[in-house]
CSV table of C-alpha atoms and ligand atoms in Angstrom, one decimal:
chain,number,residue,atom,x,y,z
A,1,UNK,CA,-17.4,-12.7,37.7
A,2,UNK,CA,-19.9,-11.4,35.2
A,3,UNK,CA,-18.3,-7.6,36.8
A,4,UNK,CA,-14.8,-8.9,35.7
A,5,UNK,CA,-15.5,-10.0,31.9
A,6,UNK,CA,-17.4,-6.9,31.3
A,7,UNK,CA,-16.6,-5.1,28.3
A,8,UNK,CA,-14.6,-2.0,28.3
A,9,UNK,CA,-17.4,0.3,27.7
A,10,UNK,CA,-15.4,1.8,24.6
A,11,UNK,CA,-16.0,-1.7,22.9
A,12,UNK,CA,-19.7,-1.3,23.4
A,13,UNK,CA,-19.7,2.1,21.8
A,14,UNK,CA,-17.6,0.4,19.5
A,15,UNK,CA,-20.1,-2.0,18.3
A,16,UNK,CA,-22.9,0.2,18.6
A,17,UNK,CA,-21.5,3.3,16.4
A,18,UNK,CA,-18.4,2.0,14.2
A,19,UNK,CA,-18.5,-0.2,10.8
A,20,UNK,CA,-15.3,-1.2,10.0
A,21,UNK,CA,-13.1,-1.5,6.6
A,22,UNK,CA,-13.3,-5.4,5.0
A,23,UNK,CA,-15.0,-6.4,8.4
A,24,UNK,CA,-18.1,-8.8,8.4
A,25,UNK,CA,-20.0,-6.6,11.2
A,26,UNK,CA,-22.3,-9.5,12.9
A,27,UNK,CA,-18.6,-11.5,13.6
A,28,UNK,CA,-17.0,-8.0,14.6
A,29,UNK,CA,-19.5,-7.0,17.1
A,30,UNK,CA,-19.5,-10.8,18.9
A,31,UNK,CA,-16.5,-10.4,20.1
A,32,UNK,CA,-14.3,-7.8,22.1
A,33,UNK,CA,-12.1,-5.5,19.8
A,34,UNK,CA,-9.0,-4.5,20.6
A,35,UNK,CA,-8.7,-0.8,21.1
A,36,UNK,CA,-5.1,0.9,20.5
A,37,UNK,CA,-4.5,3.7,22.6
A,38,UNK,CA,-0.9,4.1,22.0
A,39,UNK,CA,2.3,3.3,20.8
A,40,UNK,CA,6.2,3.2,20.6
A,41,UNK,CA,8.6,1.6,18.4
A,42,UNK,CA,7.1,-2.3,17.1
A,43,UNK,CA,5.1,-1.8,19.9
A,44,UNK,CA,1.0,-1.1,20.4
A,45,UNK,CA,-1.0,-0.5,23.6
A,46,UNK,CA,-4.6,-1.3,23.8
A,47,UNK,CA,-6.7,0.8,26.7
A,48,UNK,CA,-6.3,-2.1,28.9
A,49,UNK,CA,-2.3,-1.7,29.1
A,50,UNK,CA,-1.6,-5.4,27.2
A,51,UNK,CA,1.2,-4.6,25.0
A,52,UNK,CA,1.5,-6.4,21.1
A,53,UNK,CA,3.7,-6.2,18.0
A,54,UNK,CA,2.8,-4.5,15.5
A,55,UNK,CA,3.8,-7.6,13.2
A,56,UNK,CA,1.8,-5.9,9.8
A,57,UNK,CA,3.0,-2.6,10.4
A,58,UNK,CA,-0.5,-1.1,10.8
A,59,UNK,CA,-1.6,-2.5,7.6
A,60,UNK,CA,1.6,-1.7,5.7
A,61,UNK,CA,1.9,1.9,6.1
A,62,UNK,CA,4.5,2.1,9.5
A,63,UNK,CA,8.2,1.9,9.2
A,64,UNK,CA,10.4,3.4,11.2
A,65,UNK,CA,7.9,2.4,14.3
A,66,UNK,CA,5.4,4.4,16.1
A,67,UNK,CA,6.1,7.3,18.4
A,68,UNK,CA,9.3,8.2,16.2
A,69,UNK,CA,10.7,11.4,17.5
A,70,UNK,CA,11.6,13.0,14.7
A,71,UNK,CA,8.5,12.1,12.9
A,72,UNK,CA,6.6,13.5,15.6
A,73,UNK,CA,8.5,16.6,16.1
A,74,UNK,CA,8.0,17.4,12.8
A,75,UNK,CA,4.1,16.9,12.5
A,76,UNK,CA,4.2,19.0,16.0
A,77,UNK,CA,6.0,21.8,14.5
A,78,UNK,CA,4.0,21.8,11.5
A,79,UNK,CA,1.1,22.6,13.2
A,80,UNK,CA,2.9,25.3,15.2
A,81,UNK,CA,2.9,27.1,11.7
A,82,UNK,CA,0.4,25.8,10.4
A,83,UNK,CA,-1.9,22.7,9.5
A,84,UNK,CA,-3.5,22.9,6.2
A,85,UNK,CA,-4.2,25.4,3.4
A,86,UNK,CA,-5.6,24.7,-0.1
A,87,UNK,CA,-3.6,23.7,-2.7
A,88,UNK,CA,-5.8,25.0,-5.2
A,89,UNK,CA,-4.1,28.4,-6.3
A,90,UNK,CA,-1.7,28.3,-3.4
A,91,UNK,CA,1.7,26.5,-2.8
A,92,UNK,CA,3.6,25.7,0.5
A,93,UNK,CA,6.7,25.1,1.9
A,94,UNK,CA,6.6,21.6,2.7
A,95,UNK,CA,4.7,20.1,-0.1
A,96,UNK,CA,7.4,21.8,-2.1
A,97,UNK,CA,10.5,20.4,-0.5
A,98,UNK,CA,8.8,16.6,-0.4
A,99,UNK,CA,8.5,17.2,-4.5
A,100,UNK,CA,11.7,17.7,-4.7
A,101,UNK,CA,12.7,14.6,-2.4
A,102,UNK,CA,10.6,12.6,-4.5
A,103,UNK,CA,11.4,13.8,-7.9
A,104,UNK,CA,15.1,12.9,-7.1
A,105,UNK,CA,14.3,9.8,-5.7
A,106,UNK,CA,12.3,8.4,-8.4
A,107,UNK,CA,13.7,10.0,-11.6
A,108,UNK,CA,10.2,11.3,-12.3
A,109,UNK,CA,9.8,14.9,-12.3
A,110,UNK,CA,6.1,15.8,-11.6
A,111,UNK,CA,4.8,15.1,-8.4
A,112,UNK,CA,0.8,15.4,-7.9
A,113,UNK,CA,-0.6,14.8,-4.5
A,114,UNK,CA,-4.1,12.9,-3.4
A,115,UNK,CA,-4.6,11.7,0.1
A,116,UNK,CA,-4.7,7.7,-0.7
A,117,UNK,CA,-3.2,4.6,-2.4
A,118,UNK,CA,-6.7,4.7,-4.3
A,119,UNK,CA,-6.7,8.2,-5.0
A,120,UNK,CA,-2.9,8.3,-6.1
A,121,UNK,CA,-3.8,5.3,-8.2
A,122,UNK,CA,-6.9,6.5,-9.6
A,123,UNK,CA,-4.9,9.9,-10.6
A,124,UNK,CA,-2.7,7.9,-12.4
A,125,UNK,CA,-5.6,6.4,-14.7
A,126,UNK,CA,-7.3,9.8,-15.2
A,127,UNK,CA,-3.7,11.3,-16.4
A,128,UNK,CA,-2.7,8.2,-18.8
A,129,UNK,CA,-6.5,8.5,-20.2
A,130,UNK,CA,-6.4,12.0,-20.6
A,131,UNK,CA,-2.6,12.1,-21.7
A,132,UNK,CA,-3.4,10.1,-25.4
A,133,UNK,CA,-6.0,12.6,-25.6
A,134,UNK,CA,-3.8,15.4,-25.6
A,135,UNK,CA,-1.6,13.5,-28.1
A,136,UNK,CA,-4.2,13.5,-30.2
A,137,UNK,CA,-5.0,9.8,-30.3
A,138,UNK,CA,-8.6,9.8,-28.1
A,139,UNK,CA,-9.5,6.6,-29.1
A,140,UNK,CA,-6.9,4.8,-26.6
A,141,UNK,CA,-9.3,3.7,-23.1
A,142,UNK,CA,-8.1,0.5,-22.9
A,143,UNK,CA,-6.5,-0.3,-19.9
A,144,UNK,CA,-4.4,-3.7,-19.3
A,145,UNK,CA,-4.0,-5.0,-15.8
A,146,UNK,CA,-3.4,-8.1,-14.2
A,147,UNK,CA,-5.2,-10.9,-13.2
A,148,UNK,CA,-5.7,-10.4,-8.8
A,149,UNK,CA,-4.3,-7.2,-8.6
A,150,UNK,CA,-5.2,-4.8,-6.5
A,151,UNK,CA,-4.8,-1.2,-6.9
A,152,UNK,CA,-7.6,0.5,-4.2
A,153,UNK,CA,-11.1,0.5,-3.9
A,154,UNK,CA,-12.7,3.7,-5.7
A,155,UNK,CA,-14.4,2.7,-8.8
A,156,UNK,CA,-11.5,3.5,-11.3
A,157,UNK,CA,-9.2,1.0,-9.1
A,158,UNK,CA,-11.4,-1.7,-8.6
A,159,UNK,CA,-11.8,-1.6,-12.2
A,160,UNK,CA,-8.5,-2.6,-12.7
A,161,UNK,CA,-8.4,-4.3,-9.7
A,162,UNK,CA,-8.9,-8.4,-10.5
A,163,UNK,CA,-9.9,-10.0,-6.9
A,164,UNK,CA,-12.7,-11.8,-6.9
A,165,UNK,CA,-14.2,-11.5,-3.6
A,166,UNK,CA,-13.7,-7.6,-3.7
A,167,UNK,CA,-14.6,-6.5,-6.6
A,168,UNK,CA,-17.3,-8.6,-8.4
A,169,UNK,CA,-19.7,-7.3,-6.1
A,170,UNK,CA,-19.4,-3.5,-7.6
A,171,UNK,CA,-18.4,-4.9,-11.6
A,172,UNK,CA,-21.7,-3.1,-13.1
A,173,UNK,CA,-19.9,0.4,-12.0
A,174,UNK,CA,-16.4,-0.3,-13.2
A,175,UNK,CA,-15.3,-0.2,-17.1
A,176,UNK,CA,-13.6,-3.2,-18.7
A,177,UNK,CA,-9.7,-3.7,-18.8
A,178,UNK,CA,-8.0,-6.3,-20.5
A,179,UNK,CA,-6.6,-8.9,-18.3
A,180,UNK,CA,-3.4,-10.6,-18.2
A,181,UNK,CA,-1.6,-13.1,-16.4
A,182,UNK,CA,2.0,-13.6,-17.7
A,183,UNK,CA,4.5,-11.8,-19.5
A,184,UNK,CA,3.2,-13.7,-22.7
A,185,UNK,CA,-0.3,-13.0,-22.1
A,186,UNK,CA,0.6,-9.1,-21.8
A,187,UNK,CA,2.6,-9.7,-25.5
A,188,UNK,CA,-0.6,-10.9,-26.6
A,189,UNK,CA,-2.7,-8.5,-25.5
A,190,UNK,CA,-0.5,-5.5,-26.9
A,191,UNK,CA,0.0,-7.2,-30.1
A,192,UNK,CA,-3.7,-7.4,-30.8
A,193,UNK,CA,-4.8,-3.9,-29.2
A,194,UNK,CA,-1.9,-1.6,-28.5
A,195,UNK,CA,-3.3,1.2,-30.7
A,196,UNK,CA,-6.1,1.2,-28.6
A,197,UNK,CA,-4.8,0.8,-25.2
A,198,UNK,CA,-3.7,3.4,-22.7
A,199,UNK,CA,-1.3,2.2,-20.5
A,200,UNK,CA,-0.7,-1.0,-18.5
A,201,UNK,CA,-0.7,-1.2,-14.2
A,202,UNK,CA,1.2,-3.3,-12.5
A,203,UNK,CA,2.4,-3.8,-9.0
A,204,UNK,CA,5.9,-4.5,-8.9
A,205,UNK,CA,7.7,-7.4,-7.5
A,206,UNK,CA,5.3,-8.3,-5.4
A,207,UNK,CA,1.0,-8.4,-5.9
A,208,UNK,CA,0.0,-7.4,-2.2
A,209,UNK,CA,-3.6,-7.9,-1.7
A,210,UNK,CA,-3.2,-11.1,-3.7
A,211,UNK,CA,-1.8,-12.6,-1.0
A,212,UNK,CA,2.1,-11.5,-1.6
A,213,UNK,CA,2.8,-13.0,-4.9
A,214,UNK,CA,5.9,-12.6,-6.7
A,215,UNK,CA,6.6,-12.3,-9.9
A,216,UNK,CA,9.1,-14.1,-11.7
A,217,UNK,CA,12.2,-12.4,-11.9
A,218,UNK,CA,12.8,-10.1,-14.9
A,219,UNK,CA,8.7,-9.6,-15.1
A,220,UNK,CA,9.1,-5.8,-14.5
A,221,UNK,CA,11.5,-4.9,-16.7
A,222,UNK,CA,10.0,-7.1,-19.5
A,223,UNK,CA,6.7,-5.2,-18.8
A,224,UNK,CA,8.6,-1.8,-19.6
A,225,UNK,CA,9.8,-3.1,-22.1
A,226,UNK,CA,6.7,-4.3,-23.9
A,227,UNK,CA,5.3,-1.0,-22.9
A,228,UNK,CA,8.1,1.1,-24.5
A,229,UNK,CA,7.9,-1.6,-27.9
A,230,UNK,CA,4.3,-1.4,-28.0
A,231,UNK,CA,4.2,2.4,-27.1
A,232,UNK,CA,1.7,2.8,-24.0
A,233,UNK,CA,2.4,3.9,-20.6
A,234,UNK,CA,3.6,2.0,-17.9
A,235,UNK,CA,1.7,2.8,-14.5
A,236,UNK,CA,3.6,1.6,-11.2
A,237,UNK,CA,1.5,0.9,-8.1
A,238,UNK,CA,4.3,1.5,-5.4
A,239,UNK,CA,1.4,2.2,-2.9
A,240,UNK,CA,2.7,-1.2,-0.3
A,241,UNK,CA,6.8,-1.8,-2.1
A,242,UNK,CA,7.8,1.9,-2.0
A,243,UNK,CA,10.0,3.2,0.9
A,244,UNK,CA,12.4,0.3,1.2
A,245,UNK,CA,9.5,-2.9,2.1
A,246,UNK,CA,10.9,-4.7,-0.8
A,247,UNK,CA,14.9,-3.9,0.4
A,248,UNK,CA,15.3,-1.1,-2.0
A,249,UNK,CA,14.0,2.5,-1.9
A,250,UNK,CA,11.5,1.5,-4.4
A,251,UNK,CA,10.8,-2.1,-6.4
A,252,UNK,CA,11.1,-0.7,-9.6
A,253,UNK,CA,15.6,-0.2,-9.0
A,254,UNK,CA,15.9,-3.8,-8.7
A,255,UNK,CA,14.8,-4.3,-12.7
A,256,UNK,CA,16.5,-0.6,-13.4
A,257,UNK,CA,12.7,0.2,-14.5
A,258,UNK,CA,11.6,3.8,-15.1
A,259,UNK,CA,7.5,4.1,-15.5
A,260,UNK,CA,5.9,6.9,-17.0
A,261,UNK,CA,3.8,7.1,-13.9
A,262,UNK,CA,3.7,6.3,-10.6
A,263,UNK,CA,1.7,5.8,-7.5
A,264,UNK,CA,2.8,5.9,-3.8
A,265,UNK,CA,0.7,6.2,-0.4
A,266,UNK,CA,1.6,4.0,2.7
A,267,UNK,CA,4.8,4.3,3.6
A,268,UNK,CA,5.5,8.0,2.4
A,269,UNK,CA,4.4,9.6,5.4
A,270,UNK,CA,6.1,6.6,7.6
A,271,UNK,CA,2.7,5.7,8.0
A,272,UNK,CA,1.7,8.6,10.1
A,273,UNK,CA,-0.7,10.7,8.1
A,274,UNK,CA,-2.9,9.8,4.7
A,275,UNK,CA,-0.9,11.4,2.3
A,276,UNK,CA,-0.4,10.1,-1.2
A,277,UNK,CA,1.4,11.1,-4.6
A,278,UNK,CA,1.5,10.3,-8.2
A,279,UNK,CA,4.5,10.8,-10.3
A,280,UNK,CA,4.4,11.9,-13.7
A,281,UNK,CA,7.1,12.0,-16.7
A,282,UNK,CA,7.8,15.2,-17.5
A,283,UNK,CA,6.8,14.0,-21.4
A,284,UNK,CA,3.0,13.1,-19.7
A,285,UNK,CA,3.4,16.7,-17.9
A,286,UNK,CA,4.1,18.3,-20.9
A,287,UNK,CA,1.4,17.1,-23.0
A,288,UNK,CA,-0.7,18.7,-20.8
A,289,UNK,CA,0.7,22.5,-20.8
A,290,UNK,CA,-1.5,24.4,-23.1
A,291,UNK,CA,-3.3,28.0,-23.8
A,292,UNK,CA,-6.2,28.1,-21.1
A,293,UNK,CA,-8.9,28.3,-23.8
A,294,UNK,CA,-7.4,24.5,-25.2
A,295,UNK,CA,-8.6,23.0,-21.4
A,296,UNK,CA,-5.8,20.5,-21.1
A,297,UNK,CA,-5.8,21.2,-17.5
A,298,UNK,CA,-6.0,17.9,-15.4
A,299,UNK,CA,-9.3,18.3,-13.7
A,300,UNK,CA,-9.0,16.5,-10.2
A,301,UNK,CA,-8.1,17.7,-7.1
A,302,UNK,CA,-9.0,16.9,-3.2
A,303,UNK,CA,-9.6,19.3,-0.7
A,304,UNK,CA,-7.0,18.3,1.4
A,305,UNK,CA,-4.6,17.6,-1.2
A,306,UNK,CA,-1.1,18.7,-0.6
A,307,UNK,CA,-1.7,18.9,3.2
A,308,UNK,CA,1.0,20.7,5.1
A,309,UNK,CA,1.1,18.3,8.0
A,310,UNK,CA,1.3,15.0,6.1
A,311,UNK,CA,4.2,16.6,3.6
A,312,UNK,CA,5.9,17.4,7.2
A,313,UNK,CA,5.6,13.6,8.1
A,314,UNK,CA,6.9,12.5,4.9
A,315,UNK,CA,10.0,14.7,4.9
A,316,UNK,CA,10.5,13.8,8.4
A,317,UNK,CA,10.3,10.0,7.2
A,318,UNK,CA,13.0,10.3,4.1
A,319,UNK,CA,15.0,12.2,7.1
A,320,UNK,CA,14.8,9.1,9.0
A,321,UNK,CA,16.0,6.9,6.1
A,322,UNK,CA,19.3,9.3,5.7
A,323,UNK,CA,20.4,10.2,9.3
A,324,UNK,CA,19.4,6.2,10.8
A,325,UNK,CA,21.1,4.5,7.4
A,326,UNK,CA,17.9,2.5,7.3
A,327,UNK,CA,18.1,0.4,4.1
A,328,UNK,CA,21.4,-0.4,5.1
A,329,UNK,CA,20.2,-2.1,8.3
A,330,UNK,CA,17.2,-3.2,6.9
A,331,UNK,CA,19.8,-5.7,4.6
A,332,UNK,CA,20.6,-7.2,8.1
A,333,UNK,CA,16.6,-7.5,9.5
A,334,UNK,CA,16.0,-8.9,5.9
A,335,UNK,CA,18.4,-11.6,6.7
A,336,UNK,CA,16.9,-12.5,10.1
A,337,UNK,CA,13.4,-13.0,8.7
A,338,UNK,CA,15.0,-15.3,5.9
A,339,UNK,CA,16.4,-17.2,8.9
A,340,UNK,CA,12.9,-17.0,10.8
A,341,UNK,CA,10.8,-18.6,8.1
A,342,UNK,CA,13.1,-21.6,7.4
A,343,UNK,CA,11.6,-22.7,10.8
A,344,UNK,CA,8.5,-22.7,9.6
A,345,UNK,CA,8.8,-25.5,7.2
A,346,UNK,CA,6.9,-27.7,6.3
A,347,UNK,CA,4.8,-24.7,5.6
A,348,UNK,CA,5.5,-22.9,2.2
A,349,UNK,CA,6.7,-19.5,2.6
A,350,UNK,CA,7.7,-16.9,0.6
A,351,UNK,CA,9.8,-13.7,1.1
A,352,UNK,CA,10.4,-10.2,-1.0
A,353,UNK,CA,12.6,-7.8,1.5
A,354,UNK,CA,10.5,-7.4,5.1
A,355,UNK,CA,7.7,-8.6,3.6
A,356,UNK,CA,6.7,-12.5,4.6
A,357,UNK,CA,3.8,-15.0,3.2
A,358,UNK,CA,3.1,-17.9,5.3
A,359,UNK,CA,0.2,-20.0,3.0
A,360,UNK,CA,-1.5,-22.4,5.5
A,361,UNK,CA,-2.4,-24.9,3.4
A,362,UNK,CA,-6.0,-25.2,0.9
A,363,UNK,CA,-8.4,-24.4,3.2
A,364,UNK,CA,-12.0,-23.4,2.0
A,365,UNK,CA,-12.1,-19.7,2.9
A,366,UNK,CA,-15.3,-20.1,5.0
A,367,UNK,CA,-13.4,-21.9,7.3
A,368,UNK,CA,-11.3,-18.7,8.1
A,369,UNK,CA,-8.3,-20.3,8.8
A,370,UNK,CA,-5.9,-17.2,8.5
A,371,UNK,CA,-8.4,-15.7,10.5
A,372,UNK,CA,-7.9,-17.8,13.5
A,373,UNK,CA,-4.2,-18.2,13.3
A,374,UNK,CA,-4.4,-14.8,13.6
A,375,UNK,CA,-6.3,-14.5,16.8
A,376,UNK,CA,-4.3,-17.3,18.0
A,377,UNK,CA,-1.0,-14.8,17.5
A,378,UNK,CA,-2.9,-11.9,18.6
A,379,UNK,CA,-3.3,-14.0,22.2
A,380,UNK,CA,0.3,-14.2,22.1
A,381,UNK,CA,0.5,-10.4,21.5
A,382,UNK,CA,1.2,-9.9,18.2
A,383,UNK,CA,-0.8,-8.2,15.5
A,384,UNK,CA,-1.0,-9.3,11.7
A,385,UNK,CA,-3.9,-9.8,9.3
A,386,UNK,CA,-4.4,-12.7,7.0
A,387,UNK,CA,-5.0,-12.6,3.2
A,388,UNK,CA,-7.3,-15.7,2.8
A,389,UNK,CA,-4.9,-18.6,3.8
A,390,UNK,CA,-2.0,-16.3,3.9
A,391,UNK,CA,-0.5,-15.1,6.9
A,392,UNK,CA,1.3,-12.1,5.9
A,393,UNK,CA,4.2,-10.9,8.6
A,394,UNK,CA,6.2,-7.5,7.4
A,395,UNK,CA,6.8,-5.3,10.5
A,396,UNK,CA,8.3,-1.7,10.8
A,397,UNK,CA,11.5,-1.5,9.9
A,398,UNK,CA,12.9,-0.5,13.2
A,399,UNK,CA,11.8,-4.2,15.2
A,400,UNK,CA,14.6,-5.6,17.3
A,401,UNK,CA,16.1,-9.2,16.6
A,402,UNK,CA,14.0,-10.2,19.4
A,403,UNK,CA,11.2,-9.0,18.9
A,404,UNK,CA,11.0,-10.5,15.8
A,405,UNK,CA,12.1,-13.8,17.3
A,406,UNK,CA,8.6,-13.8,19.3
A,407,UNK,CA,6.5,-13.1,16.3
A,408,UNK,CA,8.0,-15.7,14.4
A,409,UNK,CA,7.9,-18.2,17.6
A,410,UNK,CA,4.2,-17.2,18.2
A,411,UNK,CA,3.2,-17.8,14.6
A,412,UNK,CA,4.6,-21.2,14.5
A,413,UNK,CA,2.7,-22.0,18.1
A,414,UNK,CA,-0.6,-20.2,16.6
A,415,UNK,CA,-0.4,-22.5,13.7
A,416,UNK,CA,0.2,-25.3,15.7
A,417,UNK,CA,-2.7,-24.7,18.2
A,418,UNK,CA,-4.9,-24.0,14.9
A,419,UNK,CA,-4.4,-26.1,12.1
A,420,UNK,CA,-2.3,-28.6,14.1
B,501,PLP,C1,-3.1,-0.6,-0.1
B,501,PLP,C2,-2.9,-0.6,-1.6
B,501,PLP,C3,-3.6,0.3,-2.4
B,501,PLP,C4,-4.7,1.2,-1.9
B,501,PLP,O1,-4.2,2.1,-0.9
B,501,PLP,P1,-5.2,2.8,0.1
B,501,PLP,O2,-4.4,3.8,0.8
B,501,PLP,O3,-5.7,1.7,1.0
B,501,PLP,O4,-6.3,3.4,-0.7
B,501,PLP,C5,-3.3,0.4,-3.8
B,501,PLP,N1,-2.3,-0.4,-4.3
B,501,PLP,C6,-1.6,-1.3,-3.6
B,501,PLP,C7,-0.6,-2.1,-4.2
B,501,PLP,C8,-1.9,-1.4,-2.2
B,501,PLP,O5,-1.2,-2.3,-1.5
């Protein structure tokens, strides 16, 4: 018996040599994790052959499904040519082509590349700071950002990060933003220190980390609006609602919103690779051309920025959404979840394109509720991770009607078996 319950011995180097992201350790290493060995489609296989569904799409990033082939093929035939050269001083095919892509898509003509949804975020905030300088107006470091949002965890973006639990533990290393919570708030705020600030973040639609929480309608456009009155930039964190999670390519179309800059990660490489960008408006660009001896260069760079293999991935990934007429089916899948979470009442639910919030109720957060509906799912083989009280369901987009049948059906039995 004691032979049979065993750990896989890749568990027990797990807990001996791993420390994992947002994971209380001492819990982690009590218990047996599961380890992914592969996967296809919605689908991942741990190394003992039991099959679950990806229900959070690998922590936002997947969506077209694992083991895509043309995804694949196109990393594979990357690194037939080749897998990575530096970016500094040297340019290459790929990374040039996705630019393009990208450019068109968004309307924004610079594209820089990090590695990241931190980094592409934190590039943002260096350019906006260092773009007032270059306009001659120095004196502008104020940032504005909203109250629980979450743009990454490197100093810069917890600074304008504004959860609680994550970030007050690091505050003496971040700088002060000013903080709002509503349109009116943001009025405020620009009235009293626009001259000062230098630009405002905001996730749009949809405030991830927070626990998916919408905005009101129209808040996005009334933001760029109140940036373009006031005169500072808007930044866009696009890092989790780019690539079609909120039903459109990107949030900002549904409120016809341009920002000045903008950050994606997650989804651009399908979820394959760690790629980022940050988008730029070619007025931010420009500010920044100059005789070599002025040093108006933008001084940041990674070593793996611009990596051959992830740009491969992502124009393998916008492929996929042109030759499979994905955010046309999506419409469809959009529909079916809408349908799933009615089912779920009395529980209060919320929906912004594939992306679902199930709030359990007001439990104290020690209690880790989310957490055990969670394991509960996971026993019925399907993946997700809770935000606090909130289960959060947004699979890749390629899951079948039933398949997502069973992880709405599992999720209302793990909630039953769990908070009753
Ligand atoms: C995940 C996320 C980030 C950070 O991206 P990482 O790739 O985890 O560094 C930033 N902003 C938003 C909105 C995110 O959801």
């Amino acid at each position: 018996m004691l032979e049979l319950n065993r750990m896989h011995p890749l568990a027990e180097k797990d807990h001996r040599f791993l420390w994992h992201p947002f994971t209380q350790m001492k819990q982690w290493m009590e218990e047996e994790p599961v380890i992914i060995e592969s996967g296809h489609e919605a689908i991942l296989v741990d190394v003992n052959g039991k099959e679950y569904l990806d229900a959070n799409s690998s922590i936002w990033t997947n969506l077209h499904g694992h083991g895509h082939p043309t995804i694949t093929h196109a990393i594979k035939d990357q690194l037939d040519k080749v897998a990575h050269s530096s970016f500094l001083g040297l340019s290459n095919l790929p990374a040039i082509e996705l630019a393009e892509k990208l450019s068109v898509l968004t309307g924004l003509p610079r594209v820089f590349y990090s590695d990241d949804g931190s980094t592409a975020m934190e590039v943002a905030l260096k350019m906006a700071l260092q773009y007032w300088q270059h306009c001659g107006q120095a004196w502008r470091t104020k940032f504005v950002a909203f109250t629980e949002a979450y743009h990454g965890d490197t100093i810069g973006t917890m600074s304008v990060g504004g959860i609680k639990l994550f970030h007050d533990a690091y505050r003496s290393l971040t700088f002060e933003v000013l903080r709002a919570s509503t349109a009116e708030d943001l009025q405020r705020l620009l009235q009293a220190h626009a001259g000062n600030v230098v630009g405002v973040c905001i996730e749009p639609l949809i405030q991830g980390a927070a626990g998916m929480k919408l905005w009101p309608a129209g808040m996005l456009a009334e933001v760029r609006r109140q940036c373009t009155e006031h005169n500072v930039l808007l930044i866009a964190d696009e890092v989790l609602t780019g690539f079609g999670r909120t039903g459109t390519m990107f949030a900002c179309e549904q409120e016809n919103v341009v920002p000045d800059l903008l950050a994606l990660a997650k989804g651009l490489t399908g979820g394959y690779l760690p790629l980022a960008a940050t988008l730029a408006s070619e007025q931010i660009f420009n500010a920044f051309l100059g005789e070599y001896h002025e040093f108006k260069t933008f001084f940041h760079g990674h070593s793996y920025t611009g990596n051959q293999l992830g740009c491969a991935a992502a124009l393998a990934n916008l492929r996929v959404f042109e030759e499979e007429k994905v955010l046309v089916k999506l419409q469809t899948k959009i529909g079916w979840m809408r349908e799933h979470l009615k089912k779920l009442a009395p529980l209060t639910t919320r929906q912004c394109g594939f992306i679902a919030a199930i709030e359990l109720g007001d439990f104290a957060l020690e209690k880790q509720m989310g957490v055990k509906v969670c394991r509960a799912l996971r026993e019925r083989g399907v993946l997700t991770r809770p935000i606090g009280n909130v289960v959060v369901i947004m699979p890749p987009y390629c899951i079948t009607e039933g398949q997502l049948a069973r992880v709405f059906d599992g999720l209302a039995e793990a909630v039953r078996a769990v908070v009753g």
